[in-house]
Amino acid sequence: MTGGVVPVSAIAPGELLFFARGTADAPEHVAMAIGYGCVVNGPGWPTRLRGPAKSQPGPILVVRRIAG
């Protein structure tokens, strides 16, 4: 997994939140921050994207800034 690690307190729109079961190196799920404390969540194929939501199904394991 690449991209700089971002503290949870500094999450900005566009950053990826890896969460649920697993570890920071092998998370189970990902969502993208869109601002105002909300994320866009892709629950799994072929389900459509859901969002915005203010919560996720599990603890945040790591936040990564992929670009910028």
N, CA, C and O atoms as a Tripos MOL2 file, in Angstrom:
@<TRIPOS>MOLECULE
protein
  272   271    68     0     0
PROTEIN
NO_CHARGES

@<TRIPOS>ATOM
      1 N           0.8490   -1.1570    0.0000 N.3       1 MET1
      2 CA          0.0000    0.0000    0.0000 C.3       1 MET1
      3 C           0.9030    1.2300    0.0000 C.2       1 MET1
      4 O           1.8520    1.2980    0.7810 O.2       1 MET1
      5 N           0.6210    2.1950   -0.8590 N.am      2 THR2
      6 CA          1.4400    3.3920   -0.9340 C.3       2 THR2
      7 C           0.6500    4.6050   -0.4840 C.2       2 THR2
      8 O          -0.5560    4.5270   -0.2460 O.2       2 THR2
      9 N           1.3420    5.7210   -0.3720 N.am      3 GLY3
     10 CA          0.7190    6.9640    0.0630 C.3       3 GLY3
     11 C           1.1030    7.2860    1.4820 C.2       3 GLY3
     12 O           1.2810    6.3940    2.3120 O.2       3 GLY3
     13 N           1.2310    8.5790    1.7560 N.am      4 GLY4
     14 CA          1.6230    9.0090    3.0860 C.3       4 GLY4
     15 C           0.5230    8.7940    4.1060 C.2       4 GLY4
     16 O          -0.6570    8.9800    3.8110 O.2       4 GLY4
     17 N           0.9160    8.4020    5.3030 N.am      5 VAL5
     18 CA         -0.0400    8.2140    6.3960 C.3       5 VAL5
     19 C          -0.4520    9.5820    6.9290 C.2       5 VAL5
     20 O           0.3850   10.4680    7.0990 O.2       5 VAL5
     21 N          -1.7450    9.7480    7.1910 N.am      6 VAL6
     22 CA         -2.3230   10.9960    7.6790 C.3       6 VAL6
     23 C          -2.9680   10.7290    9.0320 C.2       6 VAL6
     24 O          -3.6770    9.7330    9.1770 O.2       6 VAL6
     25 N          -2.7440   11.5920   10.0390 N.am      7 PRO7
     26 CA         -3.4380   11.4020   11.3160 C.3       7 PRO7
     27 C          -4.9570   11.5200   11.1320 C.2       7 PRO7
     28 O          -5.4280   12.3220   10.3260 O.2       7 PRO7
     29 N          -5.7010   10.7360   11.8660 N.am      8 VAL8
     30 CA         -7.1660   10.7730   11.7780 C.3       8 VAL8
     31 C          -7.6820   12.1880   12.0400 C.2       8 VAL8
     32 O          -8.6870   12.5950   11.4550 O.2       8 VAL8
     33 N          -7.0200   12.9300   12.8970 N.am      9 SER9
     34 CA         -7.4480   14.2940   13.2260 C.3       9 SER9
     35 C          -7.2390   15.2660   12.0650 C.2       9 SER9
     36 O          -7.7340   16.3920   12.1140 O.2       9 SER9
     37 N          -6.5130   14.8520   11.0200 N.am     10 ALA10
     38 CA         -6.2030   15.7400    9.9020 C.3      10 ALA10
     39 C          -6.7970   15.2550    8.5800 C.2      10 ALA10
     40 O          -6.3140   15.6370    7.5150 O.2      10 ALA10
     41 N          -7.8290   14.4270    8.6300 N.am     11 ILE11
     42 CA         -8.4480   13.9010    7.4050 C.3      11 ILE11
     43 C          -9.0050   15.0490    6.5710 C.2      11 ILE11
     44 O          -9.6800   15.9380    7.0890 O.2      11 ILE11
     45 N          -8.7080   15.0150    5.2580 N.am     12 ALA12
     46 CA         -9.1960   16.0360    4.3220 C.3      12 ALA12
     47 C          -9.8980   15.3330    3.1560 C.2      12 ALA12
     48 O          -9.6750   14.1430    2.9310 O.2      12 ALA12
     49 N         -10.7480   16.0590    2.4100 N.am     13 PRO13
     50 CA        -11.4170   15.4610    1.2580 C.3      13 PRO13
     51 C         -10.4090   14.8240    0.2930 C.2      13 PRO13
     52 O          -9.3470   15.3820    0.0180 O.2      13 PRO13
     53 N         -10.7720   13.6520   -0.2050 N.am     14 GLY14
     54 CA         -9.9410   12.9360   -1.1590 C.3      14 GLY14
     55 C          -9.0520   11.8800   -0.5300 C.2      14 GLY14
     56 O          -8.5010   11.0370   -1.2390 O.2      14 GLY14
     57 N          -8.9040   11.9080    0.7790 N.am     15 GLU15
     58 CA         -8.0550   10.9160    1.4270 C.3      15 GLU15
     59 C          -8.8040    9.6080    1.6140 C.2      15 GLU15
     60 O         -10.0260    9.5850    1.7640 O.2      15 GLU15
     61 N          -8.0450    8.5250    1.6030 N.am     16 LEU16
     62 CA         -8.6270    7.1980    1.7140 C.3      16 LEU16
     63 C          -8.5690    6.7180    3.1550 C.2      16 LEU16
     64 O          -7.5200    6.7840    3.7960 O.2      16 LEU16
     65 N          -9.6970    6.2330    3.6630 N.am     17 LEU17
     66 CA         -9.7940    5.7040    5.0200 C.3      17 LEU17
     67 C          -9.9090    4.1870    4.9190 C.2      17 LEU17
     68 O         -10.8570    3.6670    4.3300 O.2      17 LEU17
     69 N          -8.9520    3.4900    5.4900 N.am     18 PHE18
     70 CA         -8.9610    2.0280    5.5030 C.3      18 PHE18
     71 C          -9.4290    1.5940    6.8770 C.2      18 PHE18
     72 O          -8.8750    2.0200    7.8910 O.2      18 PHE18
     73 N         -10.4540    0.7430    6.9150 N.am     19 PHE19
     74 CA        -11.0650    0.4530    8.2090 C.3      19 PHE19
     75 C         -11.6780   -0.9330    8.2440 C.2      19 PHE19
     76 O         -11.5140   -1.7330    7.3230 O.2      19 PHE19
     77 N         -12.3830   -1.1920    9.3230 N.am     20 ALA20
     78 CA        -13.0650   -2.4590    9.6250 C.3      20 ALA20
     79 C         -12.0590   -3.4610   10.1650 C.2      20 ALA20
     80 O         -11.0910   -3.0750   10.8200 O.2      20 ALA20
     81 N         -12.2750   -4.7290    9.9020 N.am     21 ARG21
     82 CA        -11.3490   -5.7500   10.3990 C.3      21 ARG21
     83 C         -10.0700   -5.7250    9.5850 C.2      21 ARG21
     84 O         -10.0140   -5.0980    8.5270 O.2      21 ARG21
     85 N          -9.0590   -6.3940   10.0650 N.am     22 GLY22
     86 CA         -7.7840   -6.4580    9.3660 C.3      22 GLY22
     87 C          -6.7360   -5.6420   10.0890 C.2      22 GLY22
     88 O          -6.8470   -5.3870   11.2880 O.2      22 GLY22
     89 N          -5.7150   -5.2340    9.3480 N.am     23 THR23
     90 CA         -4.6290   -4.4340    9.9030 C.3      23 THR23
     91 C          -4.4070   -3.2360    8.9940 C.2      23 THR23
     92 O          -5.0060   -3.1380    7.9230 O.2      23 THR23
     93 N          -3.5420   -2.3260    9.4290 N.am     24 ALA24
     94 CA         -3.2250   -1.1610    8.6070 C.3      24 ALA24
     95 C          -2.5910   -1.5760    7.2860 C.2      24 ALA24
     96 O          -2.7750   -0.8970    6.2760 O.2      24 ALA24
     97 N          -1.8450   -2.6840    7.2760 N.am     25 ASP25
     98 CA         -1.2140   -3.1680    6.0540 C.3      25 ASP25
     99 C          -2.1460   -4.0250    5.1980 C.2      25 ASP25
    100 O          -1.9100   -4.1800    4.0000 O.2      25 ASP25
    101 N          -3.1860   -4.5750    5.7850 N.am     26 ALA26
    102 CA         -4.1330   -5.4290    5.0580 C.3      26 ALA26
    103 C          -5.5470   -5.1610    5.5500 C.2      26 ALA26
    104 O          -6.1610   -6.0280    6.1730 O.2      26 ALA26
    105 N          -6.0770   -3.9500    5.2740 N.am     27 PRO27
    106 CA         -7.4210   -3.6190    5.7420 C.3      27 PRO27
    107 C          -8.4920   -4.3470    4.9440 C.2      27 PRO27
    108 O          -8.2450   -4.8310    3.8400 O.2      27 PRO27
    109 N          -9.6770   -4.4150    5.5210 N.am     28 GLU28
    110 CA        -10.7860   -5.0930    4.8660 C.3      28 GLU28
    111 C         -11.5890   -4.1710    3.9570 C.2      28 GLU28
    112 O         -12.2070   -4.6380    3.0000 O.2      28 GLU28
    113 N         -11.5900   -2.8800    4.2380 N.am     29 HIS29
    114 CA        -12.5150   -1.9860    3.5400 C.3      29 HIS29
    115 C         -11.8940   -0.6180    3.3640 C.2      29 HIS29
    116 O         -10.9910   -0.2400    4.1110 O.2      29 HIS29
    117 N         -12.3750    0.1340    2.3740 N.am     30 VAL30
    118 CA        -11.8790    1.4860    2.1170 C.3      30 VAL30
    119 C         -13.0460    2.4120    1.7900 C.2      30 VAL30
    120 O         -14.0480    1.9960    1.2090 O.2      30 VAL30
    121 N         -12.8920    3.6730    2.1750 N.am     31 ALA31
    122 CA        -13.8430    4.7250    1.8190 C.3      31 ALA31
    123 C         -13.0250    5.9740    1.5080 C.2      31 ALA31
    124 O         -11.8480    6.0480    1.8620 O.2      31 ALA31
    125 N         -13.6410    6.9570    0.8480 N.am     32 MET32
    126 CA        -12.9520    8.2030    0.5520 C.3      32 MET32
    127 C         -13.6420    9.3540    1.2700 C.2      32 MET32
    128 O         -14.8610    9.5040    1.1980 O.2      32 MET32
    129 N         -12.8440   10.1680    1.9670 N.am     33 ALA33
    130 CA        -13.3720   11.3470    2.6470 C.3      33 ALA33
    131 C         -13.8390   12.3570    1.6020 C.2      33 ALA33
    132 O         -13.1570   12.5860    0.6030 O.2      33 ALA33
    133 N         -15.0170   12.9630    1.8410 N.am     34 ILE34
    134 CA        -15.5260   13.9720    0.9130 C.3      34 ILE34
    135 C         -15.7560   15.3110    1.6030 C.2      34 ILE34
    136 O         -16.2620   16.2490    0.9850 O.2      34 ILE34
    137 N         -15.3900   15.4070    2.8750 N.am     35 GLY35
    138 CA        -15.5330   16.6630    3.6040 C.3      35 GLY35
    139 C         -16.7140   16.6580    4.5450 C.2      35 GLY35
    140 O         -17.6000   15.8090    4.4470 O.2      35 GLY35
    141 N         -16.7180   17.6220    5.4660 N.am     36 TYR36
    142 CA        -17.7970   17.7820    6.4460 C.3      36 TYR36
    143 C         -18.0200   16.5240    7.2820 C.2      36 TYR36
    144 O         -19.1390   16.2620    7.7250 O.2      36 TYR36
    145 N         -16.9600   15.7460    7.5000 N.am     37 GLY37
    146 CA        -17.0730   14.5340    8.2990 C.3      37 GLY37
    147 C         -17.7460   13.3710    7.5880 C.2      37 GLY37
    148 O         -18.1300   12.3930    8.2300 O.2      37 GLY37
    149 N         -17.8940   13.4630    6.2570 N.am     38 CYS38
    150 CA        -18.5870   12.4240    5.4860 C.3      38 CYS38
    151 C         -17.6140   11.6480    4.6100 C.2      38 CYS38
    152 O         -16.5420   12.1390    4.2540 O.2      38 CYS38
    153 N         -18.0120   10.4190    4.2690 N.am     39 VAL39
    154 CA        -17.2440    9.5710    3.3630 C.3      39 VAL39
    155 C         -18.1530    9.0040    2.2910 C.2      39 VAL39
    156 O         -19.3680    8.9240    2.4750 O.2      39 VAL39
    157 N         -17.5590    8.6050    1.1600 N.am     40 VAL40
    158 CA        -18.2510    7.8300    0.1350 C.3      40 VAL40
    159 C         -17.7760    6.4050    0.3290 C.2      40 VAL40
    160 O         -16.5750    6.1390    0.3830 O.2      40 VAL40
    161 N         -18.7230    5.4980    0.4340 N.am     41 ASN41
    162 CA        -18.4450    4.1260    0.8120 C.3      41 ASN41
    163 C         -18.8600    3.1860   -0.3070 C.2      41 ASN41
    164 O         -20.0060    3.2160   -0.7550 O.2      41 ASN41
    165 N         -17.9300    2.3500   -0.7610 N.am     42 GLY42
    166 CA        -18.2530    1.3150   -1.7450 C.3      42 GLY42
    167 C         -18.3330   -0.0130   -1.0220 C.2      42 GLY42
    168 O         -17.2960   -0.6260   -0.7670 O.2      42 GLY42
    169 N         -19.5250   -0.4850   -0.6800 N.am     43 PRO43
    170 CA        -19.6610   -1.6590    0.1670 C.3      43 PRO43
    171 C         -19.2400   -2.9720   -0.4710 C.2      43 PRO43
    172 O         -19.0530   -3.9530    0.2490 O.2      43 PRO43
    173 N         -19.0860   -3.0350   -1.7620 N.am     44 GLY44
    174 CA        -18.6690   -4.2810   -2.4050 C.3      44 GLY44
    175 C         -19.3410   -4.4580   -3.7470 C.2      44 GLY44
    176 O         -20.4410   -3.9520   -3.9700 O.2      44 GLY44
    177 N         -18.6990   -5.1570   -4.6220 N.am     45 TRP45
    178 CA        -19.2030   -5.4020   -5.9610 C.3      45 TRP45
    179 C         -20.3810   -6.3490   -5.9230 C.2      45 TRP45
    180 O         -20.3000   -7.3370   -5.1930 O.2      45 TRP45
    181 N         -21.4390   -6.1430   -6.6220 N.am     46 PRO46
    182 CA        -21.7170   -5.0740   -7.5700 C.3      46 PRO46
    183 C         -22.5630   -3.9530   -6.9690 C.2      46 PRO46
    184 O         -23.2160   -3.2180   -7.7090 O.2      46 PRO46
    185 N         -22.5630   -3.8090   -5.6650 N.am     47 THR47
    186 CA        -23.3600   -2.7690   -5.0130 C.3      47 THR47
    187 C         -22.8810   -1.3820   -5.4300 C.2      47 THR47
    188 O         -21.6800   -1.1510   -5.5690 O.2      47 THR47
    189 N         -23.8020   -0.4780   -5.6240 N.am     48 ARG48
    190 CA        -23.4430    0.8980   -5.9880 C.3      48 ARG48
    191 C         -22.8230    1.6240   -4.8010 C.2      48 ARG48
    192 O         -22.9830    1.2230   -3.6480 O.2      48 ARG48
    193 N         -22.1080    2.7050   -5.1160 N.am     49 LEU49
    194 CA        -21.5320    3.5290   -4.0550 C.3      49 LEU49
    195 C         -22.6160    4.0750   -3.1590 C.2      49 LEU49
    196 O         -23.7180    4.3850   -3.6110 O.2      49 LEU49
    197 N         -22.2980    4.1880   -1.8920 N.am     50 ARG50
    198 CA        -23.2210    4.7780   -0.9190 C.3      50 ARG50
    199 C         -22.5490    6.0040   -0.3260 C.2      50 ARG50
    200 O         -21.3270    6.0510   -0.1870 O.2      50 ARG50
    201 N         -23.3340    6.9630    0.0120 N.am     51 GLY51
    202 CA        -22.7610    8.1250    0.6750 C.3      51 GLY51
    203 C         -23.6620    9.3070    0.4380 C.2      51 GLY51
    204 O         -24.6090    9.2070   -0.3410 O.2      51 GLY51
    205 N         -23.4050   10.3980    1.0700 N.am     52 PRO52
    206 CA        -22.3970   10.4760    2.1170 C.3      52 PRO52
    207 C         -22.8830    9.8480    3.4150 C.2      52 PRO52
    208 O         -24.0790    9.8430    3.7090 O.2      52 PRO52
    209 N         -21.9630    9.3320    4.1680 N.am     53 ALA53
    210 CA        -22.2650    8.7430    5.4700 C.3      53 ALA53
    211 C         -21.3030    9.3370    6.4880 C.2      53 ALA53
    212 O         -20.1770    9.7020    6.1500 O.2      53 ALA53
    213 N         -21.7470    9.4300    7.7230 N.am     54 LYS54
    214 CA        -20.8950   10.0000    8.7630 C.3      54 LYS54
    215 C         -20.2750    8.9370    9.6430 C.2      54 LYS54
    216 O         -19.6460    9.2610   10.6510 O.2      54 LYS54
    217 N         -20.4380    7.6860    9.2880 N.am     55 SER55
    218 CA        -19.8260    6.6350   10.0930 C.3      55 SER55
    219 C         -19.3800    5.5110    9.1770 C.2      55 SER55
    220 O         -19.7870    5.4340    8.0170 O.2      55 SER55
    221 N         -18.5490    4.6530    9.7070 N.am     56 GLN56
    222 CA        -18.0740    3.5060    8.9580 C.3      56 GLN56
    223 C         -18.2190    2.2710    9.8330 C.2      56 GLN56
    224 O         -18.2560    2.3870   11.0580 O.2      56 GLN56
    225 N         -18.3030    1.0800    9.2220 N.am     57 PRO57
    226 CA        -18.5430   -0.1440    9.9920 C.3      57 PRO57
    227 C         -17.2730   -0.7090   10.6240 C.2      57 PRO57
    228 O         -16.8800   -1.8340   10.3160 O.2      57 PRO57
    229 N         -16.6520    0.0290   11.4720 N.am     58 GLY58
    230 CA        -15.4580   -0.4580   12.1590 C.3      58 GLY58
    231 C         -14.4710    0.6580   12.4000 C.2      58 GLY58
    232 O         -14.6250    1.7580   11.8690 O.2      58 GLY58
    233 N         -13.4540    0.3800   13.2020 N.am     59 PRO59
    234 CA        -12.4690    1.4040   13.5250 C.3      59 PRO59
    235 C         -11.5890    1.7400   12.3240 C.2      59 PRO59
    236 O         -11.3020    0.8760   11.4960 O.2      59 PRO59
    237 N         -11.1620    2.9990   12.2350 N.am     60 ILE60
    238 CA        -10.2240    3.4110   11.1870 C.3      60 ILE60
    239 C          -8.8650    2.8240   11.5270 C.2      60 ILE60
    240 O          -8.3420    3.0420   12.6190 O.2      60 ILE60
    241 N          -8.2960    2.0800   10.5890 N.am     61 LEU61
    242 CA         -6.9850    1.4540   10.7960 C.3      61 LEU61
    243 C          -5.8510    2.3710   10.3410 C.2      61 LEU61
    244 O          -4.8120    2.4540   10.9950 O.2      61 LEU61
    245 N          -6.0550    3.0580    9.2190 N.am     62 VAL62
    246 CA         -5.0400    3.9770    8.7040 C.3      62 VAL62
    247 C          -5.7070    4.8990    7.6860 C.2      62 VAL62
    248 O          -6.6520    4.5000    7.0050 O.2      62 VAL62
    249 N          -5.2100    6.1330    7.5850 N.am     63 VAL63
    250 CA         -5.6650    7.0900    6.5770 C.3      63 VAL63
    251 C          -4.4610    7.3840    5.6910 C.2      63 VAL63
    252 O          -3.3560    7.5950    6.1910 O.2      63 VAL63
    253 N          -4.6720    7.3970    4.3750 N.am     64 ARG64
    254 CA         -3.5600    7.6510    3.4560 C.3      64 ARG64
    255 C          -3.9170    8.7520    2.4670 C.2      64 ARG64
    256 O          -5.0330    8.8190    1.9510 O.2      64 ARG64
    257 N          -2.9350    9.6090    2.2230 N.am     65 ARG65
    258 CA         -3.0410   10.6470    1.1970 C.3      65 ARG65
    259 C          -2.3010   10.1140   -0.0170 C.2      65 ARG65
    260 O          -1.0740   10.0190    0.0030 O.2      65 ARG65
    261 N          -3.0210    9.7670   -1.0670 N.am     66 ILE66
    262 CA         -2.4360    9.1110   -2.2230 C.3      66 ILE66
    263 C          -1.8130   10.1140   -3.1940 C.2      66 ILE66
    264 O          -0.7550    9.8320   -3.7570 O.2      66 ILE66
    265 N          -2.4280   11.2580   -3.4040 N.am     67 ALA67
    266 CA         -1.8910   12.2660   -4.3240 C.3      67 ALA67
    267 C          -1.8740   13.6230   -3.6470 C.2      67 ALA67
    268 O          -2.6260   13.8760   -2.7060 O.2      67 ALA67
    269 N          -1.0140   14.4840   -4.1380 N.am     68 GLY68
    270 CA         -0.9840   15.8600   -3.6330 C.3      68 GLY68
    271 C          -0.0900   15.9820   -2.5030 C.2      68 GLY68
    272 O           0.0610   17.0710   -1.9490 O.2      68 GLY68
@<TRIPOS>BOND
     1     1     2 1
     2     2     3 1
     3     3     4 2
     4     3     5 am
     5     5     6 1
     6     6     7 1
     7     7     8 2
     8     7     9 am
     9     9    10 1
    10    10    11 1
    11    11    12 2
    12    11    13 am
    13    13    14 1
    14    14    15 1
    15    15    16 2
    16    15    17 am
    17    17    18 1
    18    18    19 1
    19    19    20 2
    20    19    21 am
    21    21    22 1
    22    22    23 1
    23    23    24 2
    24    23    25 am
    25    25    26 1
    26    26    27 1
    27    27    28 2
    28    27    29 am
    29    29    30 1
    30    30    31 1
    31    31    32 2
    32    31    33 am
    33    33    34 1
    34    34    35 1
    35    35    36 2
    36    35    37 am
    37    37    38 1
    38    38    39 1
    39    39    40 2
    40    39    41 am
    41    41    42 1
    42    42    43 1
    43    43    44 2
    44    43    45 am
    45    45    46 1
    46    46    47 1
    47    47    48 2
    48    47    49 am
    49    49    50 1
    50    50    51 1
    51    51    52 2
    52    51    53 am
    53    53    54 1
    54    54    55 1
    55    55    56 2
    56    55    57 am
    57    57    58 1
    58    58    59 1
    59    59    60 2
    60    59    61 am
    61    61    62 1
    62    62    63 1
    63    63    64 2
    64    63    65 am
    65    65    66 1
    66    66    67 1
    67    67    68 2
    68    67    69 am
    69    69    70 1
    70    70    71 1
    71    71    72 2
    72    71    73 am
    73    73    74 1
    74    74    75 1
    75    75    76 2
    76    75    77 am
    77    77    78 1
    78    78    79 1
    79    79    80 2
    80    79    81 am
    81    81    82 1
    82    82    83 1
    83    83    84 2
    84    83    85 am
    85    85    86 1
    86    86    87 1
    87    87    88 2
    88    87    89 am
    89    89    90 1
    90    90    91 1
    91    91    92 2
    92    91    93 am
    93    93    94 1
    94    94    95 1
    95    95    96 2
    96    95    97 am
    97    97    98 1
    98    98    99 1
    99    99   100 2
   100    99   101 am
   101   101   102 1
   102   102   103 1
   103   103   104 2
   104   103   105 am
   105   105   106 1
   106   106   107 1
   107   107   108 2
   108   107   109 am
   109   109   110 1
   110   110   111 1
   111   111   112 2
   112   111   113 am
   113   113   114 1
   114   114   115 1
   115   115   116 2
   116   115   117 am
   117   117   118 1
   118   118   119 1
   119   119   120 2
   120   119   121 am
   121   121   122 1
   122   122   123 1
   123   123   124 2
   124   123   125 am
   125   125   126 1
   126   126   127 1
   127   127   128 2
   128   127   129 am
   129   129   130 1
   130   130   131 1
   131   131   132 2
   132   131   133 am
   133   133   134 1
   134   134   135 1
   135   135   136 2
   136   135   137 am
   137   137   138 1
   138   138   139 1
   139   139   140 2
   140   139   141 am
   141   141   142 1
   142   142   143 1
   143   143   144 2
   144   143   145 am
   145   145   146 1
   146   146   147 1
   147   147   148 2
   148   147   149 am
   149   149   150 1
   150   150   151 1
   151   151   152 2
   152   151   153 am
   153   153   154 1
   154   154   155 1
   155   155   156 2
   156   155   157 am
   157   157   158 1
   158   158   159 1
   159   159   160 2
   160   159   161 am
   161   161   162 1
   162   162   163 1
   163   163   164 2
   164   163   165 am
   165   165   166 1
   166   166   167 1
   167   167   168 2
   168   167   169 am
   169   169   170 1
   170   170   171 1
   171   171   172 2
   172   171   173 am
   173   173   174 1
   174   174   175 1
   175   175   176 2
   176   175   177 am
   177   177   178 1
   178   178   179 1
   179   179   180 2
   180   179   181 am
   181   181   182 1
   182   182   183 1
   183   183   184 2
   184   183   185 am
   185   185   186 1
   186   186   187 1
   187   187   188 2
   188   187   189 am
   189   189   190 1
   190   190   191 1
   191   191   192 2
   192   191   193 am
   193   193   194 1
   194   194   195 1
   195   195   196 2
   196   195   197 am
   197   197   198 1
   198   198   199 1
   199   199   200 2
   200   199   201 am
   201   201   202 1
   202   202   203 1
   203   203   204 2
   204   203   205 am
   205   205   206 1
   206   206   207 1
   207   207   208 2
   208   207   209 am
   209   209   210 1
   210   210   211 1
   211   211   212 2
   212   211   213 am
   213   213   214 1
   214   214   215 1
   215   215   216 2
   216   215   217 am
   217   217   218 1
   218   218   219 1
   219   219   220 2
   220   219   221 am
   221   221   222 1
   222   222   223 1
   223   223   224 2
   224   223   225 am
   225   225   226 1
   226   226   227 1
   227   227   228 2
   228   227   229 am
   229   229   230 1
   230   230   231 1
   231   231   232 2
   232   231   233 am
   233   233   234 1
   234   234   235 1
   235   235   236 2
   236   235   237 am
   237   237   238 1
   238   238   239 1
   239   239   240 2
   240   239   241 am
   241   241   242 1
   242   242   243 1
   243   243   244 2
   244   243   245 am
   245   245   246 1
   246   246   247 1
   247   247   248 2
   248   247   249 am
   249   249   250 1
   250   250   251 1
   251   251   252 2
   252   251   253 am
   253   253   254 1
   254   254   255 1
   255   255   256 2
   256   255   257 am
   257   257   258 1
   258   258   259 1
   259   259   260 2
   260   259   261 am
   261   261   262 1
   262   262   263 1
   263   263   264 2
   264   263   265 am
   265   265   266 1
   266   266   267 1
   267   267   268 2
   268   267   269 am
   269   269   270 1
   270   270   271 1
   271   271   272 2
@<TRIPOS>SUBSTRUCTURE
     1 MET1         2 RESIDUE 1 A MET
     2 THR2         6 RESIDUE 1 A THR
     3 GLY3        10 RESIDUE 1 A GLY
     4 GLY4        14 RESIDUE 1 A GLY
     5 VAL5        18 RESIDUE 1 A VAL
     6 VAL6        22 RESIDUE 1 A VAL
     7 PRO7        26 RESIDUE 1 A PRO
     8 VAL8        30 RESIDUE 1 A VAL
     9 SER9        34 RESIDUE 1 A SER
    10 ALA10       38 RESIDUE 1 A ALA
    11 ILE11       42 RESIDUE 1 A ILE
    12 ALA12       46 RESIDUE 1 A ALA
    13 PRO13       50 RESIDUE 1 A PRO
    14 GLY14       54 RESIDUE 1 A GLY
    15 GLU15       58 RESIDUE 1 A GLU
    16 LEU16       62 RESIDUE 1 A LEU
    17 LEU17       66 RESIDUE 1 A LEU
    18 PHE18       70 RESIDUE 1 A PHE
    19 PHE19       74 RESIDUE 1 A PHE
    20 ALA20       78 RESIDUE 1 A ALA
    21 ARG21       82 RESIDUE 1 A ARG
    22 GLY22       86 RESIDUE 1 A GLY
    23 THR23       90 RESIDUE 1 A THR
    24 ALA24       94 RESIDUE 1 A ALA
    25 ASP25       98 RESIDUE 1 A ASP
    26 ALA26      102 RESIDUE 1 A ALA
    27 PRO27      106 RESIDUE 1 A PRO
    28 GLU28      110 RESIDUE 1 A GLU
    29 HIS29      114 RESIDUE 1 A HIS
    30 VAL30      118 RESIDUE 1 A VAL
    31 ALA31      122 RESIDUE 1 A ALA
    32 MET32      126 RESIDUE 1 A MET
    33 ALA33      130 RESIDUE 1 A ALA
    34 ILE34      134 RESIDUE 1 A ILE
    35 GLY35      138 RESIDUE 1 A GLY
    36 TYR36      142 RESIDUE 1 A TYR
    37 GLY37      146 RESIDUE 1 A GLY
    38 CYS38      150 RESIDUE 1 A CYS
    39 VAL39      154 RESIDUE 1 A VAL
    40 VAL40      158 RESIDUE 1 A VAL
    41 ASN41      162 RESIDUE 1 A ASN
    42 GLY42      166 RESIDUE 1 A GLY
    43 PRO43      170 RESIDUE 1 A PRO
    44 GLY44      174 RESIDUE 1 A GLY
    45 TRP45      178 RESIDUE 1 A TRP
    46 PRO46      182 RESIDUE 1 A PRO
    47 THR47      186 RESIDUE 1 A THR
    48 ARG48      190 RESIDUE 1 A ARG
    49 LEU49      194 RESIDUE 1 A LEU
    50 ARG50      198 RESIDUE 1 A ARG
    51 GLY51      202 RESIDUE 1 A GLY
    52 PRO52      206 RESIDUE 1 A PRO
    53 ALA53      210 RESIDUE 1 A ALA
    54 LYS54      214 RESIDUE 1 A LYS
    55 SER55      218 RESIDUE 1 A SER
    56 GLN56      222 RESIDUE 1 A GLN
    57 PRO57      226 RESIDUE 1 A PRO
    58 GLY58      230 RESIDUE 1 A GLY
    59 PRO59      234 RESIDUE 1 A PRO
    60 ILE60      238 RESIDUE 1 A ILE
    61 LEU61      242 RESIDUE 1 A LEU
    62 VAL62      246 RESIDUE 1 A VAL
    63 VAL63      250 RESIDUE 1 A VAL
    64 ARG64      254 RESIDUE 1 A ARG
    65 ARG65      258 RESIDUE 1 A ARG
    66 ILE66      262 RESIDUE 1 A ILE
    67 ALA67      266 RESIDUE 1 A ALA
    68 GLY68      270 RESIDUE 1 A GLY
